[in-house]
PDB file of C-alpha atoms in Angstrom:
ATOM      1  CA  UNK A 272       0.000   0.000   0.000  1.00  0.00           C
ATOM      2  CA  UNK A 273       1.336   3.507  -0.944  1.00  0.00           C
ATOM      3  CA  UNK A 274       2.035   6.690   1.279  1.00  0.00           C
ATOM      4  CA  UNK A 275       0.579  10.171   0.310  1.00  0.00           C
ATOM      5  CA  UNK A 276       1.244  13.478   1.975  1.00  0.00           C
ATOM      6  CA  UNK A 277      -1.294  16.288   2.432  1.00  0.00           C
ATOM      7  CA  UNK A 278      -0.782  19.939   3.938  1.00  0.00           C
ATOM      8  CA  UNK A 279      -2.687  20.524   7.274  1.00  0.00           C
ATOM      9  CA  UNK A 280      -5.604  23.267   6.075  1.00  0.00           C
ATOM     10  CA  UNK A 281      -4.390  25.049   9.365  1.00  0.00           C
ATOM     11  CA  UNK A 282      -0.728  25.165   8.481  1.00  0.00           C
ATOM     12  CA  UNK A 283       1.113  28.345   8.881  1.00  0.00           C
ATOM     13  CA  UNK A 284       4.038  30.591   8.980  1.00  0.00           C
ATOM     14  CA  UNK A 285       6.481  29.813  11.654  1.00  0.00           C
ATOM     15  CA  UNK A 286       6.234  32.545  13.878  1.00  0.00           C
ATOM     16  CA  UNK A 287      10.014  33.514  15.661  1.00  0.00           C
ATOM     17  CA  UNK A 288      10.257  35.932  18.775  1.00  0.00           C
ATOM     18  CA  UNK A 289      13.539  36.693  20.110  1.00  0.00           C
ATOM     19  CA  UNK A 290      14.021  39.108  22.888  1.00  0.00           C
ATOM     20  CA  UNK A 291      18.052  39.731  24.695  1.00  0.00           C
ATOM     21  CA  UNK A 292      19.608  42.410  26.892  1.00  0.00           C
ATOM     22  CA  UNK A 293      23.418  43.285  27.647  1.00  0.00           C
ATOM     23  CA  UNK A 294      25.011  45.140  30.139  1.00  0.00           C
ATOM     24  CA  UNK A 295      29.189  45.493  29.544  1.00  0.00           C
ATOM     25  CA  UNK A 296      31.413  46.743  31.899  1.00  0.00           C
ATOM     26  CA  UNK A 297      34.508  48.331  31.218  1.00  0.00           C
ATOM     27  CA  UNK A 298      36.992  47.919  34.535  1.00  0.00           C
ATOM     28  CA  UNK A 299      40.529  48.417  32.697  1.00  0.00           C
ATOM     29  CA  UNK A 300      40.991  50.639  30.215  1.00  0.00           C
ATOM     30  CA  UNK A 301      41.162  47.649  27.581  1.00  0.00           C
ATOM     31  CA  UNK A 302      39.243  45.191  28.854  1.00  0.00           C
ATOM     32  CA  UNK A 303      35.786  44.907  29.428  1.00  0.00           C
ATOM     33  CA  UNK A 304      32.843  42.467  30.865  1.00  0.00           C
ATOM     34  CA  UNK A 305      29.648  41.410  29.068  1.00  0.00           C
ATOM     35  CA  UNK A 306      26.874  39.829  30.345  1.00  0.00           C
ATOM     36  CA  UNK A 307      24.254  39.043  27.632  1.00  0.00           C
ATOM     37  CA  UNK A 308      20.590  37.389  28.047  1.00  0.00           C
ATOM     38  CA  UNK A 309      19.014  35.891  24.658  1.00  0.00           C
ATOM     39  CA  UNK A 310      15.684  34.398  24.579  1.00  0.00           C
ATOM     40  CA  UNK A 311      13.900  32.834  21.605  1.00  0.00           C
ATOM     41  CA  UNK A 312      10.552  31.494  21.219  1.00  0.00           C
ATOM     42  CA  UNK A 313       9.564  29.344  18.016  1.00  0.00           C
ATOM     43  CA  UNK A 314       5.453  28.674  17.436  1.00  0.00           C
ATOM     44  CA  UNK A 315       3.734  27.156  14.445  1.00  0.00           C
ATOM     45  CA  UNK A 316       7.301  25.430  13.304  1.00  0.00           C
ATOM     46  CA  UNK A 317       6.649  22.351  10.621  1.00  0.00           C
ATOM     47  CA  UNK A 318       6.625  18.827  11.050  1.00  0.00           C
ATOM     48  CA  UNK A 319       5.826  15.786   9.569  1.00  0.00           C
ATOM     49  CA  UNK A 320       3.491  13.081  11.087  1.00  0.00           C
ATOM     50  CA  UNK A 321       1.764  10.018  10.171  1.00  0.00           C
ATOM     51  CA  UNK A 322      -2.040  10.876  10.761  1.00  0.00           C
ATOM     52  CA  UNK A 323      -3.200   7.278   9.703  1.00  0.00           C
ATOM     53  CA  UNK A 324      -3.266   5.227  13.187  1.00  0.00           C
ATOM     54  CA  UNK A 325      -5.442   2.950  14.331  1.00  0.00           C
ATOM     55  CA  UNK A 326      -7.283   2.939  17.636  1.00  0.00           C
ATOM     56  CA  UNK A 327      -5.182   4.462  20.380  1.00  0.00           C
ATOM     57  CA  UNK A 328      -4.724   2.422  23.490  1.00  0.00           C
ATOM     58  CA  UNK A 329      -1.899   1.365  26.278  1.00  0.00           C
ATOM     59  CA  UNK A 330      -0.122  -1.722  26.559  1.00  0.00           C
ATOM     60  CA  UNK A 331       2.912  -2.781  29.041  1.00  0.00           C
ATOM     61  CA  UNK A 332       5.953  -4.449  28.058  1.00  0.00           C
ATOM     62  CA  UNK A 333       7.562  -5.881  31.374  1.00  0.00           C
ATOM     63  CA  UNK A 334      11.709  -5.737  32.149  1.00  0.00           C
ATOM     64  CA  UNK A 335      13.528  -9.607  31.068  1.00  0.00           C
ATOM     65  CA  UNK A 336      14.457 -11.096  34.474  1.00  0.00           C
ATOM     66  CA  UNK A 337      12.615  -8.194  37.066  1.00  0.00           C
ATOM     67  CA  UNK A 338       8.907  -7.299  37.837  1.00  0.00           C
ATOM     68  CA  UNK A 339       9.352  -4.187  36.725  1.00  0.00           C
ATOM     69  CA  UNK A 340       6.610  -2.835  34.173  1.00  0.00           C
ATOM     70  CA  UNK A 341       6.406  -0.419  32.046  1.00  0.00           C
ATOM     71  CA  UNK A 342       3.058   0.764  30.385  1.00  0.00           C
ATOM     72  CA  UNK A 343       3.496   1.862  26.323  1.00  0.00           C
ATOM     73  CA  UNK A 344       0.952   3.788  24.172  1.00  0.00           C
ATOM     74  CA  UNK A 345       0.009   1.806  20.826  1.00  0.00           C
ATOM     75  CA  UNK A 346      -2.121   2.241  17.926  1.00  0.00           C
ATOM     76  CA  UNK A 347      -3.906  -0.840  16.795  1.00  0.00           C
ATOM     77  CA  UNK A 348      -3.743  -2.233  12.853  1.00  0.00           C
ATOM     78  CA  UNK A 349      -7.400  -0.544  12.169  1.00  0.00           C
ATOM     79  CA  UNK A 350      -5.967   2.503  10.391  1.00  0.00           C
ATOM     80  CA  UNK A 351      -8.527   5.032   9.190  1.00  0.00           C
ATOM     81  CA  UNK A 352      -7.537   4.965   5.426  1.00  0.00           C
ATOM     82  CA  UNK A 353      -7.161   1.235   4.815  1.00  0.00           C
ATOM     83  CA  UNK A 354      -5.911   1.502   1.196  1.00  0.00           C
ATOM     84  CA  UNK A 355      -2.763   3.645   2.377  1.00  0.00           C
ATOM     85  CA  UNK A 356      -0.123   2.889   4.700  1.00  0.00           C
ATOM     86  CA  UNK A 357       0.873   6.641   6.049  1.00  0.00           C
ATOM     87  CA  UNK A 358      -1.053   9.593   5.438  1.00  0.00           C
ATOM     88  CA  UNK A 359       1.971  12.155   6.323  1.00  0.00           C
ATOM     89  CA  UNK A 360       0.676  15.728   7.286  1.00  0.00           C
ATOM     90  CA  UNK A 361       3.086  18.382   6.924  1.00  0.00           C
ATOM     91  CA  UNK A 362       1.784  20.945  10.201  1.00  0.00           C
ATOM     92  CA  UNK A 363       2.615  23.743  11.824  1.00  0.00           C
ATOM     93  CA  UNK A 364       2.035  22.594  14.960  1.00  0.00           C
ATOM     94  CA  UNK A 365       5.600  22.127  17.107  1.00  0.00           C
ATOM     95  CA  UNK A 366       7.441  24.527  19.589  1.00  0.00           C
ATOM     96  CA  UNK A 367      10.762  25.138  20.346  1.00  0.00           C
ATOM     97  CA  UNK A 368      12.337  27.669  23.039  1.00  0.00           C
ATOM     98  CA  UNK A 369      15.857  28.906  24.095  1.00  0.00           C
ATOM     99  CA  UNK A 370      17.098  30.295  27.206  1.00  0.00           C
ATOM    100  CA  UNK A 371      20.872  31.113  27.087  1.00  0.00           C
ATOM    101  CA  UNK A 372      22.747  33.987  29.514  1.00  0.00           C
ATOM    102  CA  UNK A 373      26.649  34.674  28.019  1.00  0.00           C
ATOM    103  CA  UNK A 374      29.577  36.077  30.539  1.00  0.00           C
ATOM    104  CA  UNK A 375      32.198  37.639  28.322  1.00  0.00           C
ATOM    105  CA  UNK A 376      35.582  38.908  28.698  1.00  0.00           C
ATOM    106  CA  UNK A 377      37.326  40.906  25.887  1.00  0.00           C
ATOM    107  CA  UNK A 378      41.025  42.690  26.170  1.00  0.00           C
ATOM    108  CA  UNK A 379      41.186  44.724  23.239  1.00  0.00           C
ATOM    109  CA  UNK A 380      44.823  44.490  21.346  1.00  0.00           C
ATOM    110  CA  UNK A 381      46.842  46.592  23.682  1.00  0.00           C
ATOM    111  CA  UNK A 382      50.426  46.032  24.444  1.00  0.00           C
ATOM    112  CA  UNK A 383      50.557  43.338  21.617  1.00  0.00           C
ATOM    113  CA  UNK A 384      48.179  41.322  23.539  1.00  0.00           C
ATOM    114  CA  UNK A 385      44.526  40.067  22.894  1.00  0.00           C
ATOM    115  CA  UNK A 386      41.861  37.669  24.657  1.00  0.00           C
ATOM    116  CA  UNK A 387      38.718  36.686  24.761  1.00  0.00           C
ATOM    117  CA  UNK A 388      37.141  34.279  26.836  1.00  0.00           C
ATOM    118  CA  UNK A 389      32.872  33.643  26.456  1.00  0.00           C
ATOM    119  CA  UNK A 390      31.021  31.009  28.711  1.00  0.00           C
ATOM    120  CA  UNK A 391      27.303  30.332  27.681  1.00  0.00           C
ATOM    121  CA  UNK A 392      24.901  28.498  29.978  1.00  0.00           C
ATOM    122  CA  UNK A 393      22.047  27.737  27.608  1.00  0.00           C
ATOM    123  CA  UNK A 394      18.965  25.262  27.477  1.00  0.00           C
ATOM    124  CA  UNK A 395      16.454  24.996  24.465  1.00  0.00           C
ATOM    125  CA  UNK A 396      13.224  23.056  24.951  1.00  0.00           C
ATOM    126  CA  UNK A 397      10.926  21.817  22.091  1.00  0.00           C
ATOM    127  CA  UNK A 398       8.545  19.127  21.218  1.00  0.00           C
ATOM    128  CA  UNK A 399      10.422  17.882  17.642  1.00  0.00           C
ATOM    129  CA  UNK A 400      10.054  20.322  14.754  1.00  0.00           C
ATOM    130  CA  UNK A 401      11.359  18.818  12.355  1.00  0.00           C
ATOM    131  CA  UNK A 402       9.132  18.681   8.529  1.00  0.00           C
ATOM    132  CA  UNK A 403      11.971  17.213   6.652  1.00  0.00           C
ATOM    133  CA  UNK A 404      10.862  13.444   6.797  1.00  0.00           C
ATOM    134  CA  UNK A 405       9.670  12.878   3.569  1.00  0.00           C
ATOM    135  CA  UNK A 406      10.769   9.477   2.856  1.00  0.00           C
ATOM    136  CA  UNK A 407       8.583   6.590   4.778  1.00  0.00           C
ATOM    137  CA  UNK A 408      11.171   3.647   5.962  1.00  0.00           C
ATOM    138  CA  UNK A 409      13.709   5.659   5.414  1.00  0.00           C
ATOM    139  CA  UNK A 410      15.725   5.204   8.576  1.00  0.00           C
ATOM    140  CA  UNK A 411      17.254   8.847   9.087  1.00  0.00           C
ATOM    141  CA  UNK A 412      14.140  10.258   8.225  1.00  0.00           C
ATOM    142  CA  UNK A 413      11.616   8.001  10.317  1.00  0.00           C
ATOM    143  CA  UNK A 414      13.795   8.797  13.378  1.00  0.00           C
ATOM    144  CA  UNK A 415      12.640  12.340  13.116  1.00  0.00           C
ATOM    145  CA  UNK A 416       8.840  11.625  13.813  1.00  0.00           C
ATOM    146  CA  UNK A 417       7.859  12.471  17.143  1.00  0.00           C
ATOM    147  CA  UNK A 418       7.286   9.635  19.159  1.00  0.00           C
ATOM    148  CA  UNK A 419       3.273   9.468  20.158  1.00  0.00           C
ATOM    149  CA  UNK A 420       1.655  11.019  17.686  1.00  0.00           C
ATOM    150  CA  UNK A 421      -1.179  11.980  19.651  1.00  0.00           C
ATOM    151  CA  UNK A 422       0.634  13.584  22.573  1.00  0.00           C
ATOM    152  CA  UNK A 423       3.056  15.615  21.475  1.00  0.00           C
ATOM    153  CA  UNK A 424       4.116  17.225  24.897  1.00  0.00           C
ATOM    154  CA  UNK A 425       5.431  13.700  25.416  1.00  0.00           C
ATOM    155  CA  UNK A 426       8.031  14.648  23.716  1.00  0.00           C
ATOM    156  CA  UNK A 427       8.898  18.115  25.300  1.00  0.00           C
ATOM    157  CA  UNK A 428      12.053  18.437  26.921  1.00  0.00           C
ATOM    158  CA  UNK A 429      15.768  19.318  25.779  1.00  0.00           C
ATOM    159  CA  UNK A 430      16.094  20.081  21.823  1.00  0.00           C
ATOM    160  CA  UNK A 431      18.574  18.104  19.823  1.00  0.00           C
ATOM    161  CA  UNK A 432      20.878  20.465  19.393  1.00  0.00           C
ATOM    162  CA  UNK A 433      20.759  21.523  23.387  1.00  0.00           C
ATOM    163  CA  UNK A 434      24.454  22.990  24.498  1.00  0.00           C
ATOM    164  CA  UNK A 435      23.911  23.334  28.077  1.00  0.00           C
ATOM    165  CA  UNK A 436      27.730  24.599  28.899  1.00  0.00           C
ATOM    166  CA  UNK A 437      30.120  26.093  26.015  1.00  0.00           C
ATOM    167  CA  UNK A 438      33.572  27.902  27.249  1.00  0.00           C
ATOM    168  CA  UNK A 439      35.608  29.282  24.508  1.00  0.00           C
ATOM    169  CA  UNK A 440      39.030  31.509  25.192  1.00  0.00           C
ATOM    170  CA  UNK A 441      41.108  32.723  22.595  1.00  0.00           C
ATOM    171  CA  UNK A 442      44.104  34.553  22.550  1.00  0.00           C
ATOM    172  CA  UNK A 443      47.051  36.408  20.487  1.00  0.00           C
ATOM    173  CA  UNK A 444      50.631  37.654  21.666  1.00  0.00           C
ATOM    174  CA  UNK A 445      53.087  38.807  19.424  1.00  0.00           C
ATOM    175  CA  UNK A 446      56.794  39.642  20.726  1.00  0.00           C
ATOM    176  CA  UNK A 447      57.150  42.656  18.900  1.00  0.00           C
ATOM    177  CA  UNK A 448      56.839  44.775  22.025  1.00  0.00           C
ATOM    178  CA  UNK A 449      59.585  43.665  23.755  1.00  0.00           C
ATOM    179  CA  UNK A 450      62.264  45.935  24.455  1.00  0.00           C
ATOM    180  CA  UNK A 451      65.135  43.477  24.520  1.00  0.00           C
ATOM    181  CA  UNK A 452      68.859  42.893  22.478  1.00  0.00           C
ATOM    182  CA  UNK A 453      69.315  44.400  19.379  1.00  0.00           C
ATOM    183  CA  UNK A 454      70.721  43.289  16.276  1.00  0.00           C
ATOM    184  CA  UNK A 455      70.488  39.752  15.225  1.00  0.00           C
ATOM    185  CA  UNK A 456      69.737  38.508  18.751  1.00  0.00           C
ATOM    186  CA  UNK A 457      66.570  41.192  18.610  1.00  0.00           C
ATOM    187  CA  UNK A 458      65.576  39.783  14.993  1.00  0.00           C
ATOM    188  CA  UNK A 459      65.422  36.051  16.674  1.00  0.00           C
ATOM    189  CA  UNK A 460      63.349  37.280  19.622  1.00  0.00           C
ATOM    190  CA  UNK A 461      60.956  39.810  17.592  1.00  0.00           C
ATOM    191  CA  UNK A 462      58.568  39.298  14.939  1.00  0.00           C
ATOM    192  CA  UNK A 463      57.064  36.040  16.480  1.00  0.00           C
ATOM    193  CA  UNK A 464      53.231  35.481  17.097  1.00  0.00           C
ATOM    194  CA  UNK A 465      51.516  32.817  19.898  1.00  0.00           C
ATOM    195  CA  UNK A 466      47.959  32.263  19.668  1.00  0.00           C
ATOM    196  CA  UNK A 467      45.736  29.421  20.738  1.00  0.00           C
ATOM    197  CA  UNK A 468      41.840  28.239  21.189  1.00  0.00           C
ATOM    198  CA  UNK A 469      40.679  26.398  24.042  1.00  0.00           C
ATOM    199  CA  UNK A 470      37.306  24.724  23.430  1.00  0.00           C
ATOM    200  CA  UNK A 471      35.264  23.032  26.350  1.00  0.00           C
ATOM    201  CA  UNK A 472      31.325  21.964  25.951  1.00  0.00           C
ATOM    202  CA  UNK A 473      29.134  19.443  27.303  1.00  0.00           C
ATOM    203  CA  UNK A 474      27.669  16.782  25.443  1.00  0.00           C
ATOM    204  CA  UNK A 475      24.655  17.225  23.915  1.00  0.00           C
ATOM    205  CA  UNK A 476      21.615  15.133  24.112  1.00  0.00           C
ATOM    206  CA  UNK A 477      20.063  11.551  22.824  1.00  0.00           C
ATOM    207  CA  UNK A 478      17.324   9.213  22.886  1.00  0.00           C
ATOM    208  CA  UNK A 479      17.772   5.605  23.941  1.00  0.00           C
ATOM    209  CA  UNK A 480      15.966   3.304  21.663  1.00  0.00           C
ATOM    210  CA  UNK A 481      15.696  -0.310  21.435  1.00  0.00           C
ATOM    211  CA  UNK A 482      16.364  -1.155  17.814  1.00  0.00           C
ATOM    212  CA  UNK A 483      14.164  -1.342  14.826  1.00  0.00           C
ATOM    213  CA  UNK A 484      11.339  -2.438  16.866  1.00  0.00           C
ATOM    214  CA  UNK A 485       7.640  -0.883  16.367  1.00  0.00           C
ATOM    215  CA  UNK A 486       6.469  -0.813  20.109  1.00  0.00           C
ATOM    216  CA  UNK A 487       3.803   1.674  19.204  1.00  0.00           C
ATOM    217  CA  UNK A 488       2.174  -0.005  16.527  1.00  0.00           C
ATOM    218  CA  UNK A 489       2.344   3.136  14.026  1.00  0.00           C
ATOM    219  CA  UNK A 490       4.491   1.696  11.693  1.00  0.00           C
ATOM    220  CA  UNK A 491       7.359   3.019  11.863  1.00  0.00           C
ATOM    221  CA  UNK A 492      10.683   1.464  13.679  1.00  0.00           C
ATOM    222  CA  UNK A 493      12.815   3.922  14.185  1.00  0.00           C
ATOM    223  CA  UNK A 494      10.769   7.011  16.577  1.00  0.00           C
ATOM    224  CA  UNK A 495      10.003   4.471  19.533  1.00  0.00           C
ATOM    225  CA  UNK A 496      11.737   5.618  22.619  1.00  0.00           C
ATOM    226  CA  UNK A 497      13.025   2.601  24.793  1.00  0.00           C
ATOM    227  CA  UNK A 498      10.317   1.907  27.828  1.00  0.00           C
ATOM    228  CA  UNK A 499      11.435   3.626  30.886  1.00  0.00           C
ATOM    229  CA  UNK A 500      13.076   6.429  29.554  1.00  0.00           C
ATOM    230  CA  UNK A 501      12.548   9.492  27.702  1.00  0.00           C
ATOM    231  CA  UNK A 502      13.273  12.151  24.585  1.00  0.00           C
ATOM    232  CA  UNK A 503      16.668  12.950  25.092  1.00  0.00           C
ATOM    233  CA  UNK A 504      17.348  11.185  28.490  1.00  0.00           C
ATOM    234  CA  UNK A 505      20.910  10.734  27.962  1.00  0.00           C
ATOM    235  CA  UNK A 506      24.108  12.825  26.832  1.00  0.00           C
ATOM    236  CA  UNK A 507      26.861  12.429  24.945  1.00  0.00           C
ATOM    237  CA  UNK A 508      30.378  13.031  27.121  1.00  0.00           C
ATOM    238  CA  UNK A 509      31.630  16.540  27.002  1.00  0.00           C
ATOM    239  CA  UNK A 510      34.424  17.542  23.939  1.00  0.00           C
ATOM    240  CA  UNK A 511      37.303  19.837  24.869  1.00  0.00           C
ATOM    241  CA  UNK A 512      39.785  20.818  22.782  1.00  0.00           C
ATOM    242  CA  UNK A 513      43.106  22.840  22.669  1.00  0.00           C
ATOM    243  CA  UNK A 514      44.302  24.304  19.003  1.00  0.00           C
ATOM    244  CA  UNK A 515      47.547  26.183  19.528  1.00  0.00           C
ATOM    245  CA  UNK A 516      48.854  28.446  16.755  1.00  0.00           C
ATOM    246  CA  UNK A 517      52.537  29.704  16.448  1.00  0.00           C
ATOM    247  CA  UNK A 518      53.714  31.846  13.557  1.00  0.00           C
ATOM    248  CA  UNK A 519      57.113  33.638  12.474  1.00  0.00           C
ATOM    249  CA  UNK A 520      57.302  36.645  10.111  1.00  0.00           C
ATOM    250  CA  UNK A 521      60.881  36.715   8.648  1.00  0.00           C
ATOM    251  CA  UNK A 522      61.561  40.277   6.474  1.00  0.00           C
ATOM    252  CA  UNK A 523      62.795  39.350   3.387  1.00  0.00           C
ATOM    253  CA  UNK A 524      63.743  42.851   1.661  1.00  0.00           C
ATOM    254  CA  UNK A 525      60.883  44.603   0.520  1.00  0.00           C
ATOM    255  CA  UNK A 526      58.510  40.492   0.906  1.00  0.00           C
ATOM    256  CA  UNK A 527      57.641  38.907   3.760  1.00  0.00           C
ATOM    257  CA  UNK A 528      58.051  35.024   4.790  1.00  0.00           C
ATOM    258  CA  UNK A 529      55.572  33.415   7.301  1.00  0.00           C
ATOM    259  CA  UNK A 530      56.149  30.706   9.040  1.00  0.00           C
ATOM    260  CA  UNK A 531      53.190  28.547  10.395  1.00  0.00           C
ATOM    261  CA  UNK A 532      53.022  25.809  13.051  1.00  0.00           C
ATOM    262  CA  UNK A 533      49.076  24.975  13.821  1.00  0.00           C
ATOM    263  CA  UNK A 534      47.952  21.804  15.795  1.00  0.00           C
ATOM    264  CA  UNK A 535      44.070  20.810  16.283  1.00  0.00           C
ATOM    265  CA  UNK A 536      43.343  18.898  19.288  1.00  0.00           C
ATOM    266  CA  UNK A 537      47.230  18.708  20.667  1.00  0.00           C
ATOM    267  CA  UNK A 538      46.706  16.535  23.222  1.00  0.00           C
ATOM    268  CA  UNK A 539      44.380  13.943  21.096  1.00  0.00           C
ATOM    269  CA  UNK A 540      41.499  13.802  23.545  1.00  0.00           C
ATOM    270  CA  UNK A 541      39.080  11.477  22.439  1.00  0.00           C
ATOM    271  CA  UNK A 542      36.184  13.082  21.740  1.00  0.00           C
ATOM    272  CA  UNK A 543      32.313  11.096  21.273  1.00  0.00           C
ATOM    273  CA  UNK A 544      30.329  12.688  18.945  1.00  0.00           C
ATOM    274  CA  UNK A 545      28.113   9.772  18.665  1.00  0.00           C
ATOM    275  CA  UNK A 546      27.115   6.022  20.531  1.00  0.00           C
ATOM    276  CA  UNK A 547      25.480   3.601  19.783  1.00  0.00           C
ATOM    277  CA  UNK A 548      21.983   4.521  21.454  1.00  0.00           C
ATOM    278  CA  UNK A 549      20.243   0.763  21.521  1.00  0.00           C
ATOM    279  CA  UNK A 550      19.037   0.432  25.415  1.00  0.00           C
ATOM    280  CA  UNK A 551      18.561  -2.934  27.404  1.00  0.00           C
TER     281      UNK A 551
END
């Protein structure tokens, strides 16, 4: 049986509000404080859903080897419109919103010497927009569905792309200022630049499934959310990384030569940008 897709007659515009305040603080004469609020609210954002389920209803799968239970929405096999399998409405009917406060901490070059370090504490909270699942069975795109079709605030709690902690610092010195030997010993010490950026986040967030297992009965394998958990449950482990620069500028008559030494992760932390989310 074939899949169509319709548009919702109540589907809309996404409508975007975003609202932020700073103060900055200048205590030295080249360096300065900023403390920045940003808040963003997303309504009417697309999605795609399956609107051909069967009867709704709850059924419990129970833990191998334990008493413990847990009960499971499912949709029986008496779908509405017998002669498809998914009738996929493209609405305008998630939500999304972000909280994030920023401290920052910016020394203007002075002195040959510049900095910045920014720390953002930040949460975003939505119920899976997400209208870019257009191909039924398709495993990428059936993982996008939200997971009860007929409760979406099931499904509200940290975004996908939630960074709850970011620290960046950056910073440039060049040795041109210093007053030192003259000469050829002063051309070996001068001319030379140091820079580096330190990168620390947390991990950001995933669902726990249990394979390609339909424990709602809607069809699809790939949106179920393992019993006993929830959206977005778990997190990946936190990335840091350290990216050092170093640079020499040797005069060569009227030209200039540039050396460049650049690393990317120089102490080859492992980093986990993805598991392997199958629970139990």
């Amino acid at each position: 049986r074939p899949s169509i897709f319709y548009i919702d007659k109540d589907f809309a515009n996404s409508r975007l509000m975003q609202a932020n305040t700073a103060v900055e603080w200048q205590f030295q004469r080249d360096t300065s404080l900023t403390v920045t609020y940003l808040f963003v609210d997303g309504a009417d954002l697309p999605r795609s859903i399956d609107r051909n389920l069967g009867t709704a209803s709850t059924r419990t799968f129970t833990l191998a080897g334990s008493n413990t239970t847990f009960p499971y929405h499912f949709y029986g096999p008496d779908r509405p419109f017998a002669n498809f399998t998914r009738v996929i409405g493209f609405e305008a009917t998630a939500e999304s919103r972000y909280h994030g406060l920023t401290l920052e901490l910016t020394r203007r070059l002075a002195n040959h010497l510049q900095y910045r370090a920014a720390y953002t504490l930040g949460k975003v909270e939505d119920t899976v927009p997400d209208a870019t699942a257009v191909v039924p069975g398709n495993a990428g795109d059936d993982l996008k569905y939200a997971s009860n079709p007929m409760d979406f605030d099931a499904d509200r709690t940290a975004g996908n792309n939630d960074q709850r902690h970011r620290l960046v610092v950056s910073a440039v010195y060049d040795t041109n200022g210093l007053a030192g030997p003259q000469g050829f010993a002063g051309t070996l010490v001068r001319n030379w630049s140091f820079s580096a950026i330190f990168t620390a986040q947390s991990g950001q967030p995933y669902t726990a499934r249990v394979g390609a297992v339909d424990l709602n009965g809607d069809g699809n394998t790939r949106n179920d959310i393992a019993p006993g958990t929830v959206r977005n449950e778990f997190r990946l482990p936190s990335i840091v990384t350290f990216d050092p620069r170093v640079a020499r500028e040797i005069p060569i008559g009227q030209a200039r030569l540039h050396l460049i030494w650049e690393a990317f992760n120089l102490f080859n932390r492992d980093n986990i940008n993805g598991v392997d989310t199958t629970y139990y």
